[in-house]
């Protein structure tokens, strides 16, 4: 059996990532593909506990601890969910992956971006890298406007959503750099467009896989 493909979605809070991810999964299924939709952190039994430790706000982990917990979640997710699905020939569509760790922990938390940490991020992937990454590019200002309207709609922000603007600016800058450094793998989509237009762009990119 052919190995499946791993497609990851990245983007700041408010970029429409969740909506676009679901639409993409529906479109792939409509093409007859066997698809697994998943997310980080937290889409494994152990990961669920790690997600609570990371995002509930009950704990304030040190930057190093935060990084290690995200990597622990990833390794568990790859070994128990993502790799088995790929080996079974499925297309795996994952909400966030290693690029989020680079952006939020290394850039956002200002951990030193050295080779040792890069190697550790790679190691936690257990040999599974994305075939394509869709980055929904939305400026921090536009994202903040969308988030403000959402919170009045009752959605609860997690511990990282509540970071200051400067943090989100560093995260944005990091995604921008990641895209420029990995143009083959990481595709930038203008997330300011309407839902339909964004989805059309994504569909066009997926043809290349
Ligand atoms: P989540 O509630 O799953 O939603 P969204 O992806 O739409 O923001 O939030 C996950 C949070 O975890 C998000 O604030 C980004 C953060 N995160 C990291 O800081 N590092 C990581 O490696 C990952 C996977 C996520």
Coordinates of N, CA and C and ligand atoms in Angstrom, one line a residue:
X1 N 0.8 -1.2 0.0 CA 0.0 0.0 0.0 C 0.9 1.3 0.0
X2 N 0.4 2.3 -0.8 CA 1.2 3.5 -0.8 C 1.1 4.2 0.5
X3 N 2.2 4.9 1.0 CA 2.1 5.6 2.2 C 1.2 6.9 1.9
X4 N 0.5 7.3 2.9 CA -0.4 8.5 2.8 C 0.4 9.8 2.8
X5 N -0.3 10.9 2.8 CA 0.4 12.2 2.8 C 0.0 12.9 4.1
X6 N 1.0 13.7 4.6 CA 0.7 14.5 5.8 C 0.6 16.0 5.3
X7 N -0.6 16.6 5.6 CA -0.8 18.0 5.3 C -1.0 18.7 6.6
X8 N -0.2 19.7 6.9 CA -0.4 20.5 8.1 C -0.9 21.9 7.8
X9 N -1.7 22.4 8.8 CA -2.2 23.7 8.7 C -1.6 24.6 9.8
X10 N -1.2 25.8 9.4 CA -0.6 26.7 10.4 C -1.2 28.1 10.2
X11 N -1.1 28.8 11.2 CA -1.7 30.2 11.2 C -2.0 30.7 12.5
X12 N -2.0 32.0 12.7 CA -2.2 32.6 14.0 C -3.7 32.4 14.4
X13 N -4.0 32.8 15.6 CA -5.4 32.7 16.1 C -6.2 33.6 15.2
X14 N -7.4 33.2 14.8 CA -8.3 34.0 14.1 C -8.1 34.0 12.6
X15 N -7.2 33.1 12.1 CA -6.9 33.1 10.7 C -7.9 32.3 9.9
X16 N -8.8 31.6 10.5 CA -9.8 30.8 9.8 C -9.3 29.4 9.6
X17 N -8.3 29.0 10.3 CA -7.6 27.7 10.1 C -8.6 26.6 10.3
X18 N -9.4 26.6 11.4 CA -10.3 25.5 11.7 C -11.3 25.3 10.6
X19 N -11.9 26.4 10.1 CA -12.9 26.3 9.1 C -12.3 25.7 7.8
X20 N -11.1 26.3 7.4 CA -10.5 25.8 6.2 C -10.0 24.4 6.3
X21 N -9.6 24.0 7.4 CA -9.2 22.6 7.6 C -10.3 21.6 7.4
X22 N -11.5 22.0 8.0 CA -12.7 21.1 7.8 C -13.1 21.1 6.4
X23 N -13.1 22.2 5.7 CA -13.5 22.2 4.3 C -12.6 21.4 3.5
X24 N -11.3 21.5 3.8 CA -10.3 20.7 3.0 C -10.5 19.2 3.2
X25 N -10.8 18.8 4.5 CA -11.0 17.4 4.8 C -12.2 16.9 4.0
X26 N -13.3 17.7 4.0 CA -14.5 17.3 3.2 C -14.2 17.2 1.8
X27 N -13.4 18.1 1.2 CA -13.1 18.1 -0.2 C -12.3 16.8 -0.5
X28 N -11.3 16.5 0.3 CA -10.5 15.3 0.0 C -11.3 14.0 0.1
X29 N -12.2 14.0 1.1 CA -13.1 12.8 1.2 C -14.0 12.7 0.0
X30 N -14.5 13.9 -0.5 CA -15.4 13.8 -1.7 C -14.6 13.3 -2.9
X31 N -13.3 13.4 -2.9 CA -12.5 12.9 -4.0 C -12.2 11.4 -3.7
X32 N -12.8 10.8 -2.7 CA -12.6 9.4 -2.4 C -11.4 9.0 -1.6
X33 N -10.7 10.0 -1.0 CA -9.6 9.7 -0.2 C -9.9 9.3 1.2
X34 N -9.1 8.5 1.8 CA -9.3 8.1 3.1 C -8.5 9.1 4.0
X35 N -9.3 9.9 4.8 CA -8.7 11.0 5.5 C -8.8 10.9 7.0
X36 N -7.7 11.3 7.7 CA -7.7 11.4 9.1 C -7.5 12.9 9.5
X37 N -8.5 13.5 10.2 CA -8.3 14.9 10.6 C -7.8 14.8 12.1
X38 N -6.8 15.6 12.4 CA -6.2 15.5 13.7 C -5.7 16.9 14.1
X39 N -5.2 17.0 15.3 CA -4.7 18.4 15.8 C -3.6 18.2 16.9
X40 N -2.9 19.3 17.1 CA -2.0 19.4 18.2 C -2.2 20.7 18.9
X41 N -2.0 20.8 20.2 CA -1.7 19.6 21.0 C -3.0 18.9 21.5
X42 N -2.8 17.6 21.7 CA -3.9 16.9 22.4 C -4.7 15.8 21.8
X43 N -4.4 15.4 20.6 CA -5.2 14.4 19.9 C -4.7 12.9 20.1
X44 N -4.5 12.6 21.4 CA -4.2 11.2 21.8 C -4.6 11.2 23.3
X45 N -4.8 10.0 23.9 CA -5.2 10.0 25.3 C -4.2 10.7 26.2
X46 N -2.9 10.4 26.0 CA -1.9 11.1 26.8 C -1.8 12.6 26.4
X47 N -2.0 12.9 25.1 CA -1.9 14.2 24.6 C -3.0 15.1 25.2
X48 N -4.2 14.5 25.5 CA -5.3 15.2 26.1 C -4.8 15.8 27.5
X49 N -4.1 15.0 28.2 CA -3.6 15.4 29.5 C -2.6 16.6 29.3
X50 N -1.7 16.4 28.3 CA -0.6 17.4 28.1 C -1.3 18.7 27.6
X51 N -2.3 18.6 26.8 CA -3.0 19.8 26.4 C -3.6 20.6 27.6
X52 N -4.1 19.9 28.5 CA -4.7 20.5 29.7 C -3.5 21.2 30.5
X53 N -2.4 20.5 30.6 CA -1.2 21.1 31.3 C -0.8 22.4 30.6
X54 N -0.8 22.3 29.3 CA -0.3 23.4 28.5 C -1.2 24.6 28.4
X55 N -2.5 24.4 28.2 CA -3.4 25.5 27.7 C -4.4 25.9 28.7
X56 N -4.7 25.1 29.7 CA -5.8 25.5 30.6 C -5.6 26.8 31.4
X57 N -4.3 27.1 31.6 CA -4.1 28.3 32.4 C -3.9 27.9 33.9
X58 N -4.1 26.6 34.2 CA -3.9 26.2 35.6 C -2.4 26.3 36.0
X59 N -1.5 26.1 35.0 CA -0.1 26.1 35.2 C 0.6 27.1 34.3
X60 N 1.6 27.7 34.8 CA 2.4 28.6 34.0 C 3.8 27.9 33.8
X61 N 4.0 27.1 32.8 CA 5.2 26.4 32.6 C 6.4 27.4 32.2
X62 N 7.6 27.1 32.6 CA 8.8 27.8 32.2 C 8.8 27.6 30.7
X63 N 9.5 28.5 30.0 CA 9.6 28.4 28.5 C 10.1 27.0 28.1
X64 N 11.1 26.6 28.8 CA 11.8 25.3 28.4 C 10.8 24.1 28.6
X65 N 10.0 24.2 29.8 CA 9.0 23.2 30.1 C 8.0 23.2 29.0
X66 N 7.5 24.3 28.6 CA 6.5 24.5 27.6 C 6.9 23.8 26.3
X67 N 8.1 24.1 25.9 CA 8.7 23.5 24.7 C 8.7 22.0 24.8
X68 N 9.2 21.5 25.9 CA 9.3 20.0 26.1 C 7.9 19.3 26.1
X69 N 6.9 20.0 26.7 CA 5.6 19.4 26.7 C 5.0 19.3 25.3
X70 N 5.2 20.4 24.5 CA 4.7 20.4 23.1 C 5.4 19.2 22.3
X71 N 6.7 19.1 22.6 CA 7.4 18.0 21.9 C 6.9 16.6 22.3
X72 N 6.7 16.5 23.6 CA 6.2 15.2 24.2 C 4.8 14.9 23.5
X73 N 4.0 15.9 23.4 CA 2.7 15.7 22.7 C 2.9 15.2 21.3
X74 N 3.8 15.9 20.6 CA 4.1 15.6 19.2 C 4.6 14.2 19.0
X75 N 5.6 13.8 19.8 CA 6.1 12.4 19.6 C 5.0 11.4 19.8
X76 N 4.2 11.6 20.9 CA 3.1 10.6 21.2 C 2.1 10.6 20.0
X77 N 1.8 11.8 19.5 CA 0.8 11.9 18.4 C 1.4 11.2 17.2
X78 N 2.6 11.4 16.8 CA 3.2 10.8 15.6 C 3.2 9.3 15.8
X79 N 3.7 8.8 17.0 CA 3.9 7.4 17.1 C 2.6 6.6 17.2
X80 N 1.5 7.3 17.8 CA 0.3 6.5 18.0 C -0.8 6.8 17.1
X81 N -0.8 8.0 16.4 CA -1.9 8.4 15.6 C -1.4 8.7 14.1
X82 N -0.5 9.6 13.9 CA -0.1 10.0 12.6 C 0.6 8.9 11.8
X83 N 1.6 8.3 12.3 CA 2.4 7.3 11.6 C 1.5 6.1 11.2
X84 N 0.7 5.5 12.2 CA -0.1 4.4 11.8 C -1.1 4.8 10.7
X85 N -1.6 6.0 10.7 CA -2.6 6.4 9.6 C -1.8 6.5 8.3
X86 N -0.7 7.1 8.3 CA 0.1 7.2 7.0 C 0.5 5.8 6.5
X87 N 0.9 5.0 7.4 CA 1.2 3.6 7.0 C 0.0 2.9 6.4
X88 N -1.2 3.2 6.9 CA -2.4 2.6 6.3 C -2.9 3.3 5.0
X89 N -2.1 4.2 4.5 CA -2.4 4.9 3.2 C -3.3 6.1 3.4
X90 N -3.5 6.5 4.6 CA -4.5 7.6 4.8 C -3.8 9.0 4.5
X91 N -4.6 10.0 4.1 CA -4.2 11.3 4.1 C -4.5 11.9 5.5
X92 N -3.4 12.4 6.1 CA -3.6 13.0 7.4 C -3.5 14.5 7.4
X93 N -4.6 15.1 7.9 CA -4.6 16.6 7.9 C -4.6 17.0 9.3
X94 N -3.5 17.7 9.6 CA -3.2 18.0 11.0 C -3.2 19.5 11.3
X95 N -4.0 19.9 12.3 CA -4.1 21.3 12.7 C -2.8 21.6 13.6
X96 N -1.9 22.3 13.1 CA -0.6 22.7 13.7 C 0.4 21.5 13.8
X97 N 1.7 21.8 13.7 CA 2.8 20.8 13.8 C 4.0 21.6 14.2
X98 N 5.2 21.1 13.8 CA 6.5 21.6 14.3 C 6.6 23.1 14.0
X99 N 6.1 23.6 12.9 CA 6.2 25.1 12.6 C 5.6 25.9 13.8
X100 N 4.6 25.4 14.4 CA 4.0 26.1 15.5 C 5.0 26.2 16.7
X101 N 5.7 25.1 16.9 CA 6.7 25.1 18.0 C 7.8 26.1 17.7
X102 N 8.2 26.1 16.5 CA 9.3 27.1 16.1 C 8.8 28.5 16.3
X103 N 7.5 28.8 15.9 CA 7.0 30.1 16.0 C 6.6 30.5 17.4
X104 N 5.9 29.7 18.1 CA 5.4 30.1 19.5 C 6.5 29.9 20.6
X105 N 7.2 28.8 20.5 CA 8.2 28.6 21.6 C 9.5 29.2 21.3
X106 N 10.1 28.9 20.1 CA 11.4 29.5 19.9 C 11.3 31.0 19.7
X107 N 10.4 31.5 18.8 CA 10.3 32.9 18.5 C 9.5 33.6 19.6
X108 N 8.3 33.1 19.8 CA 7.4 33.8 20.8 C 8.0 33.9 22.2
X109 N 8.5 32.8 22.7 CA 9.1 32.7 24.0 C 10.6 33.2 24.0
X110 N 11.1 33.4 22.8 CA 12.5 33.9 22.7 C 13.5 32.9 23.3
X111 N 13.3 31.6 23.0 CA 14.3 30.6 23.3 C 15.4 30.7 22.2
X112 N 16.6 30.5 22.6 CA 17.7 30.7 21.6 C 17.5 29.6 20.4
X113 N 17.4 30.2 19.2 CA 17.2 29.3 18.1 C 18.5 28.7 17.6
X114 N 19.0 27.6 18.3 CA 20.3 27.1 17.9 C 20.1 25.7 17.3
X115 N 21.2 25.1 16.8 CA 21.1 23.8 16.1 C 20.6 22.7 17.1
X116 N 21.0 22.8 18.3 CA 20.6 21.8 19.3 C 19.1 21.7 19.4
X117 N 18.4 22.9 19.5 CA 17.0 22.9 19.6 C 16.3 22.5 18.3
X118 N 16.9 22.9 17.2 CA 16.3 22.5 15.9 C 16.4 21.0 15.8
X119 N 17.5 20.4 16.2 CA 17.6 18.9 16.2 C 16.6 18.2 17.1
X120 N 16.3 18.8 18.2 CA 15.3 18.3 19.1 C 13.9 18.3 18.5
X121 N 13.6 19.4 17.9 CA 12.3 19.5 17.2 C 12.2 18.5 16.1
X122 N 13.3 18.2 15.4 CA 13.3 17.2 14.3 C 13.1 15.8 15.0
X123 N 13.8 15.6 16.0 CA 13.8 14.3 16.7 C 12.4 14.0 17.2
X124 N 11.7 15.0 17.7 CA 10.3 14.7 18.2 C 9.3 14.4 17.1
X125 N 9.7 14.7 15.8 CA 8.8 14.3 14.7 C 8.9 12.8 14.4
X126 N 9.9 12.1 15.0 CA 10.0 10.7 14.8 C 10.1 10.3 13.3
X127 N 10.7 11.2 12.5 CA 10.9 10.9 11.1 C 9.7 11.2 10.2
X128 N 8.7 11.9 10.8 CA 7.5 12.2 9.9 C 7.4 13.7 9.7
X129 N 7.7 14.1 8.5 CA 7.6 15.6 8.2 C 6.5 15.8 7.2
X130 N 5.9 17.0 7.2 CA 4.7 17.2 6.4 C 5.1 17.2 4.9
X131 N 4.2 16.7 4.1 CA 4.4 16.7 2.6 C 4.0 18.1 2.1
X132 N 3.1 18.8 2.8 CA 2.7 20.2 2.5 C 2.2 20.8 3.7
X133 N 2.5 22.1 3.9 CA 2.0 22.9 5.0 C 1.3 24.1 4.4
X134 N 0.1 24.3 4.8 CA -0.7 25.5 4.4 C -0.6 26.5 5.5
X135 N 0.0 27.7 5.2 CA 0.0 28.7 6.2 C -1.0 29.8 5.8
X136 N -2.0 30.0 6.7 CA -3.0 31.0 6.5 C -2.5 32.3 7.1
X137 N -2.1 33.1 6.1 CA -1.4 34.4 6.5 C -2.4 35.5 6.8
X138 N -2.4 35.9 8.0 CA -3.3 37.1 8.4 C -2.5 37.9 9.4
X139 N -2.5 39.2 9.2 CA -1.7 40.1 10.0 C -2.2 40.0 11.5
X140 N -1.4 40.4 12.4 CA -1.7 40.4 13.8 C -2.9 41.3 14.1
X141 N -2.9 42.5 13.4 CA -4.0 43.4 13.6 C -5.4 42.8 13.1
X142 N -5.3 42.3 11.9 CA -6.6 41.7 11.4 C -7.0 40.5 12.2
X143 N -6.1 39.7 12.7 CA -6.4 38.6 13.5 C -7.1 39.1 14.8
X144 N -6.5 40.1 15.4 CA -7.0 40.7 16.7 C -8.5 41.1 16.5
X145 N -8.8 41.8 15.4 CA -10.2 42.2 15.1 C -11.1 41.0 15.1
X146 N -10.7 39.9 14.4 CA -11.5 38.7 14.3 C -11.7 38.1 15.7
X147 N -10.6 38.0 16.4 CA -10.7 37.4 17.8 C -11.6 38.2 18.7
X148 N -11.5 39.5 18.6 CA -12.4 40.3 19.4 C -13.9 40.0 19.2
X149 N -14.2 39.9 17.9 CA -15.6 39.6 17.6 C -16.0 38.2 18.0
X150 N -15.1 37.3 18.0 CA -15.3 35.9 18.4 C -15.6 35.8 19.9
X151 N -14.8 36.6 20.7 CA -14.9 36.4 22.1 C -16.2 36.9 22.6
X152 N -16.8 37.9 21.9 CA -18.1 38.3 22.3 C -19.1 37.2 22.0
X153 N -18.7 36.3 21.0 CA -19.6 35.2 20.6 C -19.4 34.0 21.6
X154 N -18.7 34.1 22.6 CA -18.6 33.1 23.7 C -17.4 32.1 23.6
X155 N -16.5 32.3 22.6 CA -15.4 31.4 22.5 C -14.4 31.7 23.5
X156 N -13.8 30.7 24.2 CA -12.9 30.9 25.2 C -11.4 30.9 24.7
X157 N -10.7 31.9 25.0 CA -9.3 32.0 24.6 C -8.4 31.1 25.5
X158 N -7.4 30.4 24.9 CA -6.5 29.6 25.7 C -5.3 30.5 26.2
X159 N -4.5 29.9 27.0 CA -3.4 30.6 27.7 C -2.5 31.3 26.7
X160 N -2.2 30.7 25.5 CA -1.3 31.3 24.5 C -2.1 32.4 23.7
X161 N -3.4 32.2 23.5 CA -4.2 33.3 22.8 C -4.1 34.6 23.6
X162 N -4.0 34.5 24.9 CA -4.0 35.6 25.8 C -2.7 36.4 25.9
X163 N -1.7 35.9 25.2 CA -0.4 36.6 25.2 C -0.5 38.0 24.6
X164 N 0.5 38.8 24.9 CA 0.5 40.2 24.4 C 0.7 40.3 22.9
X165 N 0.4 41.5 22.4 CA 0.5 41.7 20.9 C 2.0 41.5 20.5
X166 N 3.0 41.9 21.3 CA 4.4 41.7 20.9 C 4.7 40.2 20.7
X167 N 4.1 39.4 21.5 CA 4.3 37.9 21.4 C 3.7 37.4 20.0
X168 N 2.5 37.9 19.7 CA 1.9 37.4 18.5 C 2.6 38.0 17.3
X169 N 3.2 39.2 17.4 CA 4.0 39.7 16.3 C 5.2 38.9 16.1
X170 N 5.9 38.4 17.1 CA 7.0 37.5 16.9 C 6.6 36.2 16.3
X171 N 5.5 35.7 16.7 CA 5.0 34.4 16.1 C 4.7 34.6 14.6
X172 N 4.1 35.8 14.3 CA 3.8 36.0 12.9 C 5.1 36.1 12.1
X173 N 6.0 36.9 12.6 CA 7.3 37.1 11.9 C 8.0 35.7 11.7
X174 N 7.9 34.8 12.7 CA 8.5 33.5 12.5 C 7.8 32.7 11.4
X175 N 6.5 32.7 11.4 CA 5.8 32.0 10.3 C 6.2 32.6 8.9
X176 N 6.4 33.9 8.9 CA 6.8 34.5 7.6 C 8.2 34.0 7.2
X177 N 9.1 33.9 8.2 CA 10.4 33.4 7.9 C 10.4 32.0 7.5
X178 N 9.6 31.2 8.2 CA 9.6 29.7 7.9 C 9.1 29.5 6.5
X179 N 8.1 30.3 6.1 CA 7.6 30.2 4.7 C 8.7 30.5 3.7
X180 N 9.4 31.6 3.9 CA 10.4 32.1 3.0 C 11.6 31.0 2.9
X181 N 11.8 30.4 4.0 CA 12.9 29.4 4.0 C 12.5 28.0 3.5
X182 N 11.2 27.8 3.4 CA 10.8 26.5 2.9 C 9.7 26.6 1.9
X183 N 10.0 27.3 0.8 CA 8.9 27.6 -0.2 C 8.4 26.4 -0.9
X184 N 9.2 25.3 -0.9 CA 8.7 24.1 -1.6 C 7.6 23.5 -0.7
X185 N 7.8 23.4 0.6 CA 6.8 22.7 1.4 C 5.7 23.6 2.0
X186 N 6.1 24.9 2.3 CA 5.1 25.7 3.0 C 4.5 26.7 2.0
X187 N 3.2 26.7 1.9 CA 2.4 27.5 1.0 C 1.7 28.6 1.7
X188 N 1.9 29.8 1.3 CA 1.3 31.0 2.0 C -0.1 31.2 1.3
X189 N -1.1 31.4 2.1 CA -2.4 31.7 1.5 C -2.9 33.0 2.2
X190 N -3.4 33.9 1.4 CA -3.9 35.2 1.9 C -5.2 34.9 2.6
X191 N -5.2 34.9 4.0 CA -6.3 34.6 4.8 C -7.3 35.7 5.0
X192 N -7.0 36.9 4.4 CA -7.9 38.0 4.4 C -9.1 37.9 3.5
X193 N -8.9 37.0 2.5 CA -9.9 36.7 1.5 C -11.1 36.1 2.2
X194 N -12.2 36.0 1.4 CA -13.4 35.3 1.9 C -13.1 33.8 2.0
X195 N -14.0 33.1 2.7 CA -13.9 31.7 3.0 C -13.7 30.9 1.7
X196 N -14.6 31.2 0.7 CA -14.6 30.4 -0.5 C -13.3 30.6 -1.3
X197 N -12.8 31.9 -1.4 CA -11.6 32.2 -2.1 C -10.4 31.5 -1.5
X198 N -10.3 31.4 -0.2 CA -9.2 30.8 0.5 C -9.3 29.3 0.1
X199 N -10.5 28.7 0.2 CA -10.6 27.3 -0.1 C -10.2 26.9 -1.5
X200 N -10.5 27.8 -2.4 CA -10.2 27.6 -3.9 C -8.6 27.6 -4.0
X201 N -8.0 28.5 -3.3 CA -6.5 28.5 -3.3 C -5.9 27.2 -2.7
X202 N -6.5 26.7 -1.7 CA -6.0 25.5 -1.0 C -6.2 24.3 -2.0
X203 N -7.4 24.3 -2.6 CA -7.6 23.1 -3.5 C -6.6 23.1 -4.7
X204 N -6.3 24.3 -5.2 CA -5.3 24.4 -6.3 C -4.0 23.8 -5.8
X205 N -3.6 24.2 -4.6 CA -2.3 23.7 -4.1 C -2.3 22.2 -3.9
X206 N -3.4 21.7 -3.5 CA -3.5 20.2 -3.2 C -3.4 19.4 -4.5
X207 N -3.7 20.0 -5.6 CA -3.6 19.3 -6.9 C -2.1 18.8 -7.1
X208 N -1.2 19.6 -6.5 CA 0.2 19.3 -6.7 C 0.7 18.1 -6.0
X209 N -0.1 17.6 -5.0 CA 0.3 16.4 -4.3 C -0.2 15.2 -5.0
Ligands
LIG1 P1 -6.0 25.5 19.8 O1 -7.0 25.8 20.9 O2 -5.8 24.1 19.5 O3 -6.5 26.3 18.6 P2 -5.8 27.2 17.5 O4 -4.8 26.3 16.8 O5 -6.9 27.5 16.6 O6 -5.1 28.4 18.1 O7 -4.7 26.2 20.3 C1 -3.5 25.5 20.4 C2 -2.5 26.5 21.0 O8 -1.2 25.9 21.2 C3 -2.3 27.7 20.1 O9 -2.3 28.9 20.9 C4 -0.8 27.5 19.6 C5 -0.2 26.7 20.6 N1 0.9 25.8 20.2 C6 2.2 26.1 20.5 O10 2.4 27.1 21.2 N2 3.2 25.3 20.2 C7 3.0 24.1 19.4 O11 3.9 23.4 19.1 C8 1.6 23.8 19.1 C9 1.3 22.6 18.3 C10 0.6 24.7 19.5

